[in-house]
Short mmCIF file of C-alpha atoms and ligand atoms in Angstrom, two decimals:
data_model
loop_
_atom_site.label_atom_id
_atom_site.label_comp_id
_atom_site.label_asym_id
_atom_site.label_seq_id
_atom_site.Cartn_x
_atom_site.Cartn_y
_atom_site.Cartn_z
CA MET A 27 161.83 86.12 101.58
CA GLY A 28 161.69 84.82 105.25
CA PRO A 29 163.03 81.77 106.31
CA PRO A 30 162.18 78.70 105.15
CA ARG A 31 159.23 77.54 106.82
CA PRO A 32 160.54 73.88 109.38
CA GLN A 33 158.34 71.26 108.43
CA ARG A 34 156.09 69.36 111.20
CA ASN A 35 157.16 65.98 111.72
CA ASP A 36 154.12 63.89 110.48
CA VAL A 37 153.80 61.08 113.66
CA THR A 38 149.95 59.67 113.80
CA VAL A 39 151.75 56.08 112.29
CA PRO A 40 149.37 53.10 112.48
CA SER A 41 150.79 49.84 112.58
CA SER A 42 150.85 47.70 109.82
CA ALA A 43 149.50 44.86 111.81
CA ALA A 44 146.37 47.80 112.48
CA GLU A 45 146.24 46.38 116.50
CA LYS A 46 148.43 49.21 117.87
CA THR A 47 148.54 52.74 117.37
CA ALA A 48 150.70 55.73 118.18
CA PHE A 49 149.92 59.16 119.48
CA LEU A 50 151.48 61.75 121.00
CA ARG A 51 150.62 63.36 123.86
CA CYS A 52 151.63 66.46 126.19
CA ILE A 53 152.76 65.03 129.43
CA GLY A 54 151.24 68.51 130.78
CA CYS A 55 148.23 69.64 129.00
CA GLY A 56 147.19 66.18 127.95
CA ALA A 57 146.84 67.19 124.65
CA THR A 58 147.63 64.85 121.79
CA ASN A 59 148.98 65.82 118.46
CA ASP A 60 148.73 64.05 114.69
CA SER A 61 152.10 65.98 113.85
CA ALA A 62 155.28 67.01 116.48
CA ALA A 63 156.18 70.85 116.13
CA PRO A 64 160.02 71.49 115.28
CA ASP A 65 161.00 71.61 118.51
CA PHE A 66 158.89 68.75 119.61
CA ARG A 67 156.95 71.15 122.23
CA CYS A 68 153.74 71.05 122.80
CA THR A 69 151.60 73.93 121.00
CA HIS A 70 149.66 74.42 123.72
CA CYS A 71 151.64 75.11 126.38
CA GLY A 72 154.78 74.09 125.49
CA ASP A 73 155.39 70.75 127.85
CA LEU A 74 157.17 67.86 126.00
CA LEU A 75 155.70 64.90 124.25
CA GLU A 76 155.62 61.47 124.62
CA PHE A 77 153.94 58.18 122.81
CA VAL A 78 151.18 56.96 123.71
CA PHE A 79 149.47 53.50 122.23
CA HIS A 80 146.11 52.42 121.61
CA GLY A 81 144.68 48.83 120.95
CA TRP A 82 147.85 47.29 122.02
CA SER A 83 147.62 43.83 123.58
CA TYR A 84 149.77 40.91 123.17
CA GLU A 85 150.10 37.21 124.28
CA PRO A 86 153.32 37.88 127.07
CA THR A 87 154.84 34.22 125.95
CA LYS A 88 153.98 34.54 122.18
CA LEU A 89 155.66 37.68 122.35
CA LYS A 90 158.75 36.99 124.34
CA SER A 91 159.81 33.64 121.99
CA LEU A 92 158.80 36.37 119.15
CA TRP A 93 161.97 38.87 120.10
CA LEU A 94 164.06 35.84 121.07
CA ASN A 95 163.69 34.24 117.95
CA ARG A 96 164.17 36.68 116.14
CA ARG A 97 167.80 37.10 117.58
CA THR A 98 168.64 33.69 117.76
CA SER A 99 167.92 33.40 114.01
CA ILE A 100 169.07 34.82 110.89
CA GLY A 101 166.84 34.40 108.28
CA LYS A 102 164.07 34.03 110.31
CA SER A 103 161.91 37.12 110.74
CA SER A 104 158.54 36.12 112.24
CA ILE A 105 157.58 33.02 114.28
CA GLY A 106 156.31 29.77 112.42
CA ARG A 107 158.57 31.00 109.20
CA PRO A 108 161.72 29.02 110.17
CA SER A 109 165.02 29.57 107.88
CA ILE A 110 165.91 25.86 106.18
CA GLY A 111 169.42 25.09 105.70
CA ARG A 112 171.92 28.05 105.49
CA PRO A 113 171.38 31.47 106.74
CA THR A 114 170.31 33.78 104.78
CA ILE A 115 172.18 36.80 104.74
CA THR A 116 170.35 39.61 103.00
CA LYS A 117 172.02 42.21 100.37
CA PRO A 118 171.38 45.44 102.13
CA ALA A 119 168.52 48.14 100.00
CA VAL A 120 169.94 50.05 97.18
CA GLY A 121 168.36 53.17 95.57
CA LYS A 122 167.14 54.48 99.19
CA GLY A 123 170.30 56.64 100.23
CA ARG A 124 171.78 54.15 102.64
CA ALA A 125 168.78 53.69 105.30
CA GLY A 126 166.41 50.76 104.72
CA HIS A 127 167.26 47.20 105.61
CA THR A 128 165.41 44.10 105.30
CA SER A 129 162.95 42.83 108.42
CA ASP A 130 166.22 40.16 108.67
CA GLU A 131 168.39 42.70 109.25
CA LEU A 132 166.06 44.75 112.03
CA ASP A 133 166.04 41.14 114.01
CA GLN A 134 169.53 41.84 114.19
CA SER A 135 169.05 44.76 116.25
CA GLY A 136 168.48 44.85 119.62
CA VAL A 137 165.95 48.00 119.31
CA TRP A 138 163.93 47.03 116.45
CA ARG A 139 163.78 43.42 117.45
CA PHE A 140 161.55 44.59 120.00
CA ARG A 141 159.43 46.77 117.29
CA GLU A 142 155.89 45.64 118.64
CA MET A 143 156.49 47.65 121.79
CA LEU A 144 157.53 50.93 119.63
CA PRO A 145 156.01 53.58 116.91
CA HIS A 146 155.76 51.67 113.41
CA ILE A 147 158.43 53.11 111.12
CA PRO A 148 158.67 51.52 107.97
CA GLU A 149 161.80 49.39 106.73
CA GLU A 150 162.86 51.09 104.25
CA HIS A 151 163.83 53.96 106.46
CA ALA A 152 165.36 52.18 109.27
CA ILE A 153 168.92 53.08 109.93
CA THR A 154 170.67 50.61 111.98
CA MET A 155 174.12 49.03 113.09
CA GLY A 156 173.06 46.06 114.85
CA GLU A 157 172.51 48.23 118.40
CA GLY A 158 171.64 47.00 121.42
CA ASN A 159 172.43 43.29 121.81
CA THR A 160 174.51 44.68 125.10
CA PRO A 161 176.17 42.20 127.95
CA LEU A 162 175.09 41.99 131.18
CA TYR A 163 178.01 41.37 133.77
CA HIS A 164 178.20 40.16 137.23
CA LEU A 165 180.54 42.42 138.90
CA HIS A 166 182.56 40.69 141.61
CA ARG A 167 184.87 42.94 142.91
CA CYS A 168 182.50 45.26 143.04
CA ALA A 169 179.90 42.97 145.08
CA ARG A 170 182.05 42.44 147.83
CA SER A 171 182.83 46.01 147.99
CA THR A 172 179.39 46.85 148.28
CA GLY A 173 178.22 43.61 150.08
CA VAL A 174 175.52 43.25 146.95
CA GLU A 175 175.95 39.78 145.83
CA ASN A 176 173.44 40.28 143.29
CA LEU A 177 175.22 43.26 141.50
CA PHE A 178 175.09 43.28 137.24
CA ALA A 179 175.79 45.96 134.57
CA LYS A 180 174.16 46.75 131.95
CA HIS A 181 177.35 47.68 129.46
CA GLN A 182 175.77 50.20 127.17
CA GLY A 183 179.09 51.52 126.05
CA MET A 184 179.54 48.02 124.11
CA ASN A 185 176.79 50.14 121.00
CA PRO A 186 178.31 50.44 117.69
CA THR A 187 179.36 54.18 118.82
CA ALA A 188 180.29 52.94 122.43
CA SER A 189 177.79 55.11 123.87
CA PHE A 190 173.63 54.31 125.13
CA LYS A 191 172.90 57.13 122.46
CA ASP A 192 172.37 54.67 119.84
CA THR A 193 169.66 52.54 120.88
CA GLY A 194 167.46 56.28 121.02
CA MET A 195 169.64 56.96 117.51
CA THR A 196 168.86 54.45 115.31
CA PHE A 197 165.03 54.88 115.87
CA ALA A 198 165.07 58.64 116.02
CA ALA A 199 167.31 59.50 113.08
CA SER A 200 164.81 56.53 110.87
CA SER A 201 162.10 58.98 112.26
CA ALA A 202 164.18 62.16 110.56
CA HIS A 203 164.85 60.13 107.12
CA GLN A 204 161.06 58.70 106.95
CA ALA A 205 160.25 62.73 107.56
CA GLY A 206 162.63 63.78 104.57
CA PHE A 207 165.02 66.04 105.87
CA ARG A 208 168.63 67.06 105.06
CA TRP A 209 169.78 67.57 108.07
CA VAL A 210 169.61 66.37 111.82
CA ALA A 211 171.00 68.72 114.53
CA CYS A 212 171.53 68.24 118.01
CA ALA A 213 173.56 69.82 121.19
CA SER A 214 175.40 67.50 123.22
CA THR A 215 178.00 66.95 125.77
CA GLY A 216 179.83 64.38 122.88
CA ASN A 217 177.96 60.92 123.32
CA THR A 218 174.67 61.88 121.19
CA SER A 219 176.35 64.36 118.82
CA ALA A 220 179.02 61.08 118.67
CA SER A 221 175.87 58.94 117.68
CA MET A 222 173.94 61.26 115.66
CA ALA A 223 176.94 61.79 113.80
CA ALA A 224 177.24 58.04 112.49
CA TYR A 225 173.86 57.42 112.16
CA ALA A 226 173.68 60.35 109.90
CA ALA A 227 176.10 58.94 107.85
CA ARG A 228 174.99 55.92 107.44
CA GLY A 229 171.10 57.58 106.33
CA ASN A 230 172.94 59.60 103.83
CA MET A 231 172.06 62.90 105.61
CA SER A 232 174.21 65.65 107.10
CA SER A 233 174.45 66.96 110.82
CA LEU A 234 174.76 69.54 112.53
CA VAL A 235 176.64 69.20 115.69
CA LEU A 236 176.25 72.05 118.84
CA ILE A 237 178.75 71.62 121.80
CA PRO A 238 180.12 72.85 125.31
CA GLU A 239 184.06 74.50 123.96
CA GLY A 240 186.30 72.84 125.95
CA LYS A 241 184.03 70.35 128.08
CA ILE A 242 183.81 67.29 126.06
CA SER A 243 186.70 64.85 125.77
CA TRP A 244 188.57 63.96 122.60
CA GLY A 245 186.98 60.65 122.36
CA LYS A 246 184.07 62.00 121.52
CA LEU A 247 184.50 65.09 119.63
CA SER A 248 186.79 62.99 117.72
CA GLN A 249 183.81 60.70 116.73
CA SER A 250 181.26 63.77 115.61
CA LEU A 251 184.66 64.75 113.05
CA ASP A 252 185.62 61.09 111.54
CA TYR A 253 181.42 60.39 111.30
CA GLY A 254 181.69 63.75 108.84
CA ALA A 255 179.29 66.38 111.18
CA LEU A 256 179.32 69.75 110.86
CA THR A 257 180.84 70.34 114.28
CA CYS A 258 180.35 73.35 116.38
CA GLN A 259 181.83 74.61 119.52
CA LEU A 260 179.97 77.25 120.98
CA ARG A 261 181.83 79.26 123.60
CA THR A 262 178.93 78.41 126.30
CA ASP A 263 178.05 75.10 128.33
CA PHE A 264 175.55 72.29 127.00
CA ASP A 265 171.98 73.90 128.51
CA GLY A 266 173.62 77.34 126.17
CA CYS A 267 174.11 75.36 123.28
CA VAL A 268 170.24 73.59 123.51
CA ARG A 269 168.74 77.22 123.62
CA ILE A 270 170.73 77.90 120.58
CA LEU A 271 169.74 74.64 118.98
CA SER A 272 165.83 75.44 120.16
CA GLU A 273 165.72 78.17 118.46
CA LEU A 274 167.30 77.16 115.18
CA VAL A 275 165.05 74.37 114.47
CA LEU A 276 162.02 76.85 114.52
CA GLN A 277 164.16 78.77 111.65
CA LYS A 278 165.57 76.53 109.55
CA PRO A 279 164.45 73.22 108.87
CA VAL A 280 166.98 71.03 110.49
CA TYR A 281 165.69 67.79 112.35
CA LEU A 282 166.31 67.85 116.60
CA LEU A 283 167.84 65.01 117.90
CA ASN A 284 168.16 65.86 121.30
CA SER A 285 166.08 63.66 123.91
CA VAL A 286 163.44 65.78 123.96
CA ASN A 287 162.48 64.47 120.37
CA PRO A 288 160.15 61.33 122.15
CA TYR A 289 161.37 58.84 119.15
CA ARG A 290 164.96 59.09 121.04
CA ILE A 291 163.06 57.84 124.33
CA GLU A 292 161.12 54.67 122.55
CA GLY A 293 164.25 53.31 121.13
CA GLN A 294 166.50 53.80 124.27
CA LYS A 295 163.07 52.11 126.10
CA THR A 296 164.33 48.59 124.83
CA ALA A 297 167.87 48.82 126.84
CA ALA A 298 165.42 48.05 129.35
CA ILE A 299 163.06 45.75 127.59
CA GLU A 300 166.56 44.05 126.43
CA LEU A 301 167.36 43.58 130.22
CA MET A 302 164.22 41.92 131.25
CA GLU A 303 165.27 38.97 128.67
CA GLN A 304 168.55 38.88 129.51
CA LEU A 305 167.03 38.22 133.16
CA GLY A 306 164.90 35.55 132.40
CA TRP A 307 161.72 38.04 132.66
CA GLU A 308 162.34 38.12 136.42
CA ALA A 309 162.75 41.97 137.01
CA PRO A 310 165.49 42.88 139.63
CA ASP A 311 164.93 44.69 142.72
CA HIS A 312 166.69 48.12 141.66
CA ILE A 313 167.90 49.49 138.77
CA ILE A 314 170.33 52.12 139.16
CA VAL A 315 170.83 55.09 136.19
CA PRO A 316 172.72 58.05 135.87
CA GLY A 317 171.00 61.50 135.61
CA GLY A 318 172.01 64.71 133.18
CA ASN A 319 168.99 65.32 130.56
CA LEU A 320 166.58 62.93 132.17
CA GLY A 321 166.09 61.30 129.01
CA ASN A 322 167.56 57.91 129.52
CA SER A 323 165.92 57.63 133.02
CA SER A 324 162.65 58.22 131.77
CA ALA A 325 163.33 55.67 128.95
CA ILE A 326 164.15 52.82 130.85
CA GLY A 327 160.87 53.95 133.23
CA LYS A 328 158.58 54.28 130.39
CA ALA A 329 159.49 50.97 129.70
CA LEU A 330 159.76 49.44 132.58
CA LEU A 331 155.42 50.68 133.20
CA GLU A 332 154.82 49.21 129.67
CA MET A 333 155.86 45.94 130.80
CA ARG A 334 154.10 46.50 133.86
CA GLU A 335 151.29 47.01 131.55
CA LEU A 336 151.65 44.40 128.73
CA ASN A 337 152.60 41.77 131.45
CA LEU A 338 155.41 41.08 130.66
CA ILE A 339 156.51 41.87 134.12
CA SER A 340 154.95 40.62 137.39
CA ARG A 341 156.44 43.83 139.41
CA LEU A 342 158.23 46.42 139.39
CA PRO A 343 162.04 47.29 140.01
CA LYS A 344 162.94 50.49 141.73
CA LEU A 345 164.25 53.09 139.00
CA SER A 346 166.95 54.98 141.12
CA ILE A 347 168.90 58.33 139.70
CA ILE A 348 172.54 59.66 140.45
CA GLN A 349 173.46 63.10 140.22
CA ALA A 350 177.20 64.43 140.46
CA GLU A 351 177.31 66.96 142.93
CA GLY A 352 178.02 69.95 141.05
CA ALA A 353 175.18 68.88 138.90
CA ASN A 354 171.85 67.79 140.70
CA PRO A 355 169.61 70.29 140.01
CA PHE A 356 167.34 66.82 139.87
CA TYR A 357 168.36 65.96 143.23
CA ARG A 358 167.77 69.31 144.52
CA CYS A 359 164.20 68.94 142.88
CA VAL A 360 163.46 65.88 144.77
CA ARG A 361 165.16 66.57 147.94
CA GLU A 362 164.58 70.30 148.15
CA PHE A 363 161.02 70.99 146.64
CA GLY A 364 159.75 67.90 146.97
CA GLY A 365 159.53 67.94 143.00
CA ALA A 366 157.30 71.31 142.81
CA LYS A 367 159.89 72.92 140.40
CA LEU A 368 163.19 72.34 139.05
CA GLU A 369 165.92 75.12 139.36
CA ALA A 370 168.65 75.47 136.87
CA MET A 371 171.70 75.93 137.65
CA ALA A 372 175.57 76.44 136.31
CA ALA A 373 176.93 73.18 136.44
CA GLU A 374 180.10 71.22 136.84
CA THR A 375 181.78 68.17 137.07
CA PHE A 376 184.33 65.61 135.82
CA ALA A 377 181.58 63.95 134.85
CA THR A 378 181.39 66.35 131.43
CA ALA A 379 178.98 63.82 129.97
CA ILE A 380 176.21 64.57 132.94
CA ARG A 381 177.62 68.12 133.05
CA ILE A 382 173.86 69.53 133.16
CA GLY A 383 171.99 72.53 134.85
CA ASN A 384 168.95 72.25 133.41
CA PRO A 385 167.94 68.56 132.33
CA ALA A 386 164.67 68.54 129.70
CA SER A 387 162.90 66.41 130.83
CA TRP A 388 162.54 66.31 134.64
CA LYS A 389 159.13 65.78 134.88
CA LYS A 390 159.14 62.49 132.69
CA ALA A 391 161.74 61.33 135.22
CA LEU A 392 159.79 62.51 138.55
CA ARG A 393 156.86 60.49 137.12
CA VAL A 394 158.92 57.23 136.78
CA LEU A 395 160.63 57.59 140.33
CA ARG A 396 157.51 57.90 141.60
CA ALA A 397 155.87 54.99 140.17
CA THR A 398 158.93 52.73 140.63
CA GLY A 399 159.61 54.10 144.15
CA GLY A 400 163.33 54.82 143.25
CA GLU A 401 165.41 57.71 144.80
CA VAL A 402 167.77 59.88 144.24
CA GLU A 403 171.08 60.58 144.91
CA GLN A 404 174.50 63.02 144.91
CA VAL A 405 177.95 62.25 144.86
CA SER A 406 181.33 63.87 144.66
CA GLU A 407 183.86 64.06 142.21
CA VAL A 408 186.33 61.64 144.47
CA GLU A 409 183.20 59.02 144.94
CA ILE A 410 182.83 59.52 140.93
CA ALA A 411 186.24 58.90 140.15
CA GLU A 412 186.74 55.68 143.31
CA ALA A 413 183.70 54.05 141.61
CA LYS A 414 185.05 54.47 137.78
CA ALA A 415 188.33 52.89 139.12
CA GLU A 416 186.63 50.14 140.76
CA ILE A 417 184.63 49.13 137.53
CA GLY A 418 187.42 49.51 136.02
CA ALA A 419 189.15 47.08 138.36
CA ASP A 420 186.47 44.36 137.38
CA GLY A 421 187.88 44.24 134.61
CA ILE A 422 184.81 46.03 132.49
CA GLY A 423 185.88 49.58 132.74
CA CYS A 424 182.88 52.55 131.89
CA GLU A 425 182.99 56.65 130.96
CA PRO A 426 183.07 59.02 134.51
CA ALA A 427 179.16 59.45 133.93
CA SER A 428 178.41 56.00 134.05
CA ALA A 429 180.25 55.22 137.15
CA VAL A 430 178.05 57.49 139.17
CA THR A 431 175.85 54.06 139.19
CA LEU A 432 178.34 52.59 141.92
CA ALA A 433 178.93 56.10 143.90
CA GLY A 434 175.14 55.81 144.56
CA LEU A 435 174.87 52.26 144.84
CA LYS A 436 177.29 52.83 148.03
CA LYS A 437 175.20 56.15 149.05
CA LEU A 438 172.00 53.82 148.24
CA ARG A 439 172.97 50.40 150.61
CA ALA A 440 174.19 53.06 153.52
CA ARG A 441 170.90 54.83 154.21
CA GLY A 442 169.42 50.91 153.76
CA PHE A 443 167.63 51.39 150.42
CA VAL A 444 169.33 49.09 149.09
CA LYS A 445 169.30 45.18 150.80
CA PRO A 446 172.25 43.06 151.27
CA GLY A 447 170.12 39.93 149.61
CA GLU A 448 168.50 42.49 147.05
CA MET A 449 169.43 42.26 143.25
CA VAL A 450 170.93 45.67 141.81
CA VAL A 451 171.19 46.60 137.46
CA LEU A 452 174.04 49.14 136.94
CA ILE A 453 172.98 50.96 133.76
CA LEU A 454 176.86 52.02 132.13
CA THR A 455 175.96 54.73 129.38
CA GLY A 456 179.74 54.93 128.33
CA HIS A 457 182.91 53.02 127.36
CA LEU A 458 185.46 53.57 129.13
CA LEU A 459 187.90 55.00 125.92
CA LYS A 460 185.56 57.25 125.80
CA ASP A 461 187.26 60.03 128.19
CA PRO A 462 190.92 57.82 128.80
CA ASP A 463 191.90 61.69 129.88
CA PHE A 464 190.37 61.34 132.93
CA THR A 465 191.32 57.76 133.68
CA ILE A 466 195.01 58.73 133.44
CA LYS A 467 194.99 61.80 135.34
CA PHE A 468 192.96 59.95 137.72
CA HIS A 469 195.26 56.54 137.93
CA ARG A 470 198.73 59.27 137.47
CA GLY A 471 197.37 60.99 140.30
CA ASP A 472 196.86 63.99 138.74
CA LEU A 473 193.24 64.55 138.66
CA PHE A 474 192.94 66.59 142.06
CA LEU A 475 195.63 68.43 141.93
CA SER A 476 195.33 71.98 142.71
CA PRO A 477 197.02 74.68 140.73
CA GLU A 478 200.02 74.62 143.15
CA GLY A 479 200.23 71.21 143.10
CA LYS A 480 198.62 70.09 146.18
CA GLU A 481 195.92 66.90 146.40
CA THR A 482 192.64 68.09 146.60
CA THR A 483 189.15 66.55 146.67
CA GLY A 484 188.20 68.45 143.48
CA SER A 485 189.97 71.14 140.97
CA GLY A 486 188.89 74.37 140.50
CA SER A 487 185.08 75.56 140.17
CA VAL A 488 184.37 71.81 140.29
CA ALA A 489 182.04 71.57 143.39
CA THR A 490 182.37 68.41 146.08
CA SER A 491 181.35 67.52 149.43
CA GLN A 492 183.43 69.03 152.44
CA ALA A 493 183.27 66.02 153.74
CA ALA A 494 184.93 64.04 151.16
CA PRO A 495 188.42 62.50 150.96
CA ILE A 496 191.41 62.93 148.74
CA PRO A 497 190.91 59.34 146.29
CA GLN A 498 192.40 56.25 148.00
CA LYS A 499 195.23 55.46 146.70
CA SER A 500 195.08 51.98 146.50
CA LEU A 501 192.93 52.35 143.13
CA ARG A 502 195.68 53.76 141.35
CA ARG A 503 197.57 52.15 139.44
CA ALA A 504 200.41 54.07 137.91
CA PRO A 505 202.39 53.25 134.93
CA LEU A 506 205.78 52.38 135.41
CA VAL A 507 208.73 54.20 133.47
CA ILE A 508 211.55 52.46 134.05
CA ASP A 509 215.06 51.39 132.34
CA ALA A 510 214.52 48.64 129.52
CA GLU A 511 216.52 45.67 131.50
CA LEU A 512 215.16 42.65 133.00
CA GLY A 513 216.59 43.66 136.10
CA ALA A 514 214.53 46.77 136.41
CA VAL A 515 211.14 44.43 135.17
CA ILE A 516 211.68 41.77 137.80
CA ALA A 517 211.72 44.74 140.57
CA ALA A 518 208.60 45.86 139.06
CA LEU A 519 206.92 42.84 139.39
CA ASP A 520 208.21 41.24 142.97
CA ALA A 521 207.44 44.65 144.20
CA ALA A 522 204.00 44.37 142.77
CA GLU A 523 203.74 40.59 144.27
CA THR A 524 204.55 41.95 147.96
CA LYS A 525 201.80 44.72 147.33
CA THR A 526 198.75 42.18 146.54
N1 F0G B 14 175.87 58.76 130.69
C1 F0G B 14 176.75 59.93 129.74
C2 F0G B 14 177.85 58.50 128.99
C3 F0G B 14 176.02 60.35 128.79
O1 F0G B 14 176.55 60.63 127.66
C4 F0G B 14 174.37 61.15 129.35
C5 F0G B 14 174.44 61.97 128.36
C6 F0G B 14 173.79 60.61 130.15
C7 F0G B 14 174.54 59.55 131.27
C8 F0G B 14 173.31 61.22 130.52
O2 F0G B 14 171.59 60.20 130.38
O3 F0G B 14 170.93 63.18 129.53
O4 F0G B 14 169.51 60.53 129.32
O5 F0G B 14 170.16 61.93 131.21
N2 F0G B 14 174.43 62.96 127.20
C9 F0G B 14 173.98 63.59 127.02
C10 F0G B 14 174.99 63.92 125.21
C11 F0G B 14 173.86 64.51 127.55
O6 F0G B 14 175.20 64.88 124.69
O7 F0G B 14 175.72 63.37 125.01
P1 F0G B 14 170.68 61.30 129.86
#
C-alpha cells in the first residue's frame, strides 16, 4: 500500500450573500484554481496562490458602521437588528468538536467581524478565541527620541497567544476544520507553532510542530507543549524545517498552516483593516513591519490595496519592511538585485522569530512594497536590542523581532524617507514575555558578551555592522541584589533619583 493520498483543499466558496466570490489565483502564471494542492503551490508553475474576489462592491459607510456595530454590541449580528435589553450571551455549539460559533461570537472577533473582506467559511467551522481587537498606543518617549511626534504602535502581541499569528490562524485553522482534516502542521520559529497548537486544540484537531532545535525561545516552546502539539525539534534551521514539511504534506493527510496557506494571509489582513478603523479611516503616512518569511507584510499590503479598491480609505500608506542584518535576504533582493531575484542565505540573529534565510512570500511582499511606495531597511543586533529597550521604557514592550520596526524607523528618518510631521504606525508582532531571556541578558549586560567576557557588537556568528557601537548603557536597568535592609533600599532609591 502506498502513502495515503493527500486531500485537496477545496476553496471555491461563493459567499452566502452570493454577491462576492473568492478564487485562488497564482501570483506567478495567473492560473485560477477551484482547489489547492496540499502544499498550496500552483500546480502549473509552483508559485504561491492568493485569494482574489469577484463581484464585491459595498457602500463604504455602511460597511464601516456594520463593522463598528458588531464590535460594540453583543447580541446584534447585523445592522437593523439591534439587541434590546440584556445582552445575549450565546452558548457554544455542541456536537461539532469545539469549532462552531454563532455570528454573535464571530462579531466579537477582530478578524471575523471583517468577514465581508474575507473568503466565506461557514460558521459551524469557525474556531475563534476573540483574536484581534488589539490596542493602538502612542509611543511618547520613542516619539521624542525619533523626532516623529505622531508615532504609534499597533500591538499584535496582545492577541490570545501573544503574537500576530492568531489573526491568520483563526481563519486558516477554521479552513482546515472545514476541509475535514484531523492533523494540522507548521514549520516555525515559535510563534506560528504556539498559535497553531492553541487553535488546533480549540478546534479538536491534532497538531504537528517542526521547530529548529535550540533556536526558539522557551516561552514559545512552552506554549506549543502546553497546548498539546506533537513538537519535533529538528537539528536544522527554520528553512530546513520548511523543506521537510513541504515534502511531508505531499505524503500524509496533514493540513499545512504556514503562511504559504492563503487563508493565513486573509486572516492577517484584518490587522490593517482594524488599524484604519482605529484611525477613523484616515490612513497614516507610514506603516512599518518586521520582515521574516514575509507573510505579514504581504497580508497588510494586500489589505491596504483592497481597502483602497473598495474606497474604504482615500490614500495608501507607505508600507516599509525591516530585516535584521544577519537575516536580510529581502533587503538584499531589493537593494542589490532590484527585486529581480532572492538569494537564500544562512540566517543568524538574536531575534529568533525572524531568523529566516529563504522567505516564502518575497514576491508578494515585493509587490506591496512597490504598490505602496515603501522602503526596505536592515538593522544591526545592537540597534534591535536598543530599540526593544526603548519600546519597553514606553511601558509597552515587545519581543526582539518586533523592535526592528523602531530601529528601522530611525534609519528611515535619517535618510529623510520619513519626515518629522508624518504619522507612523509600527506593527509590534509579539509580546515582551515571549522572550524574557533576551530581555534579561540585555539589561544585565550579558547579551553582547564574547566568550572571553568582553562586550562586543554581536555574538558568535550573529552578523552585525562593523560600525555599530556597543549598546548604550543608559538603556539598561539591571536588577540590584542588595541586603534586606531598609537603609540599602533607600540608598538604591537615592542613587536612582540622582541619575534621573
Ligand atoms: N515578528 C514575529 C514576532 C514573528 O514571530 C515573525 C514570524 C515575524 C515578525 C515575521 O513575520 O514571517 O510574516 O514576515 N514568525 C514566524 C513563526 C516565521 O514561525 O512564528 P513574517
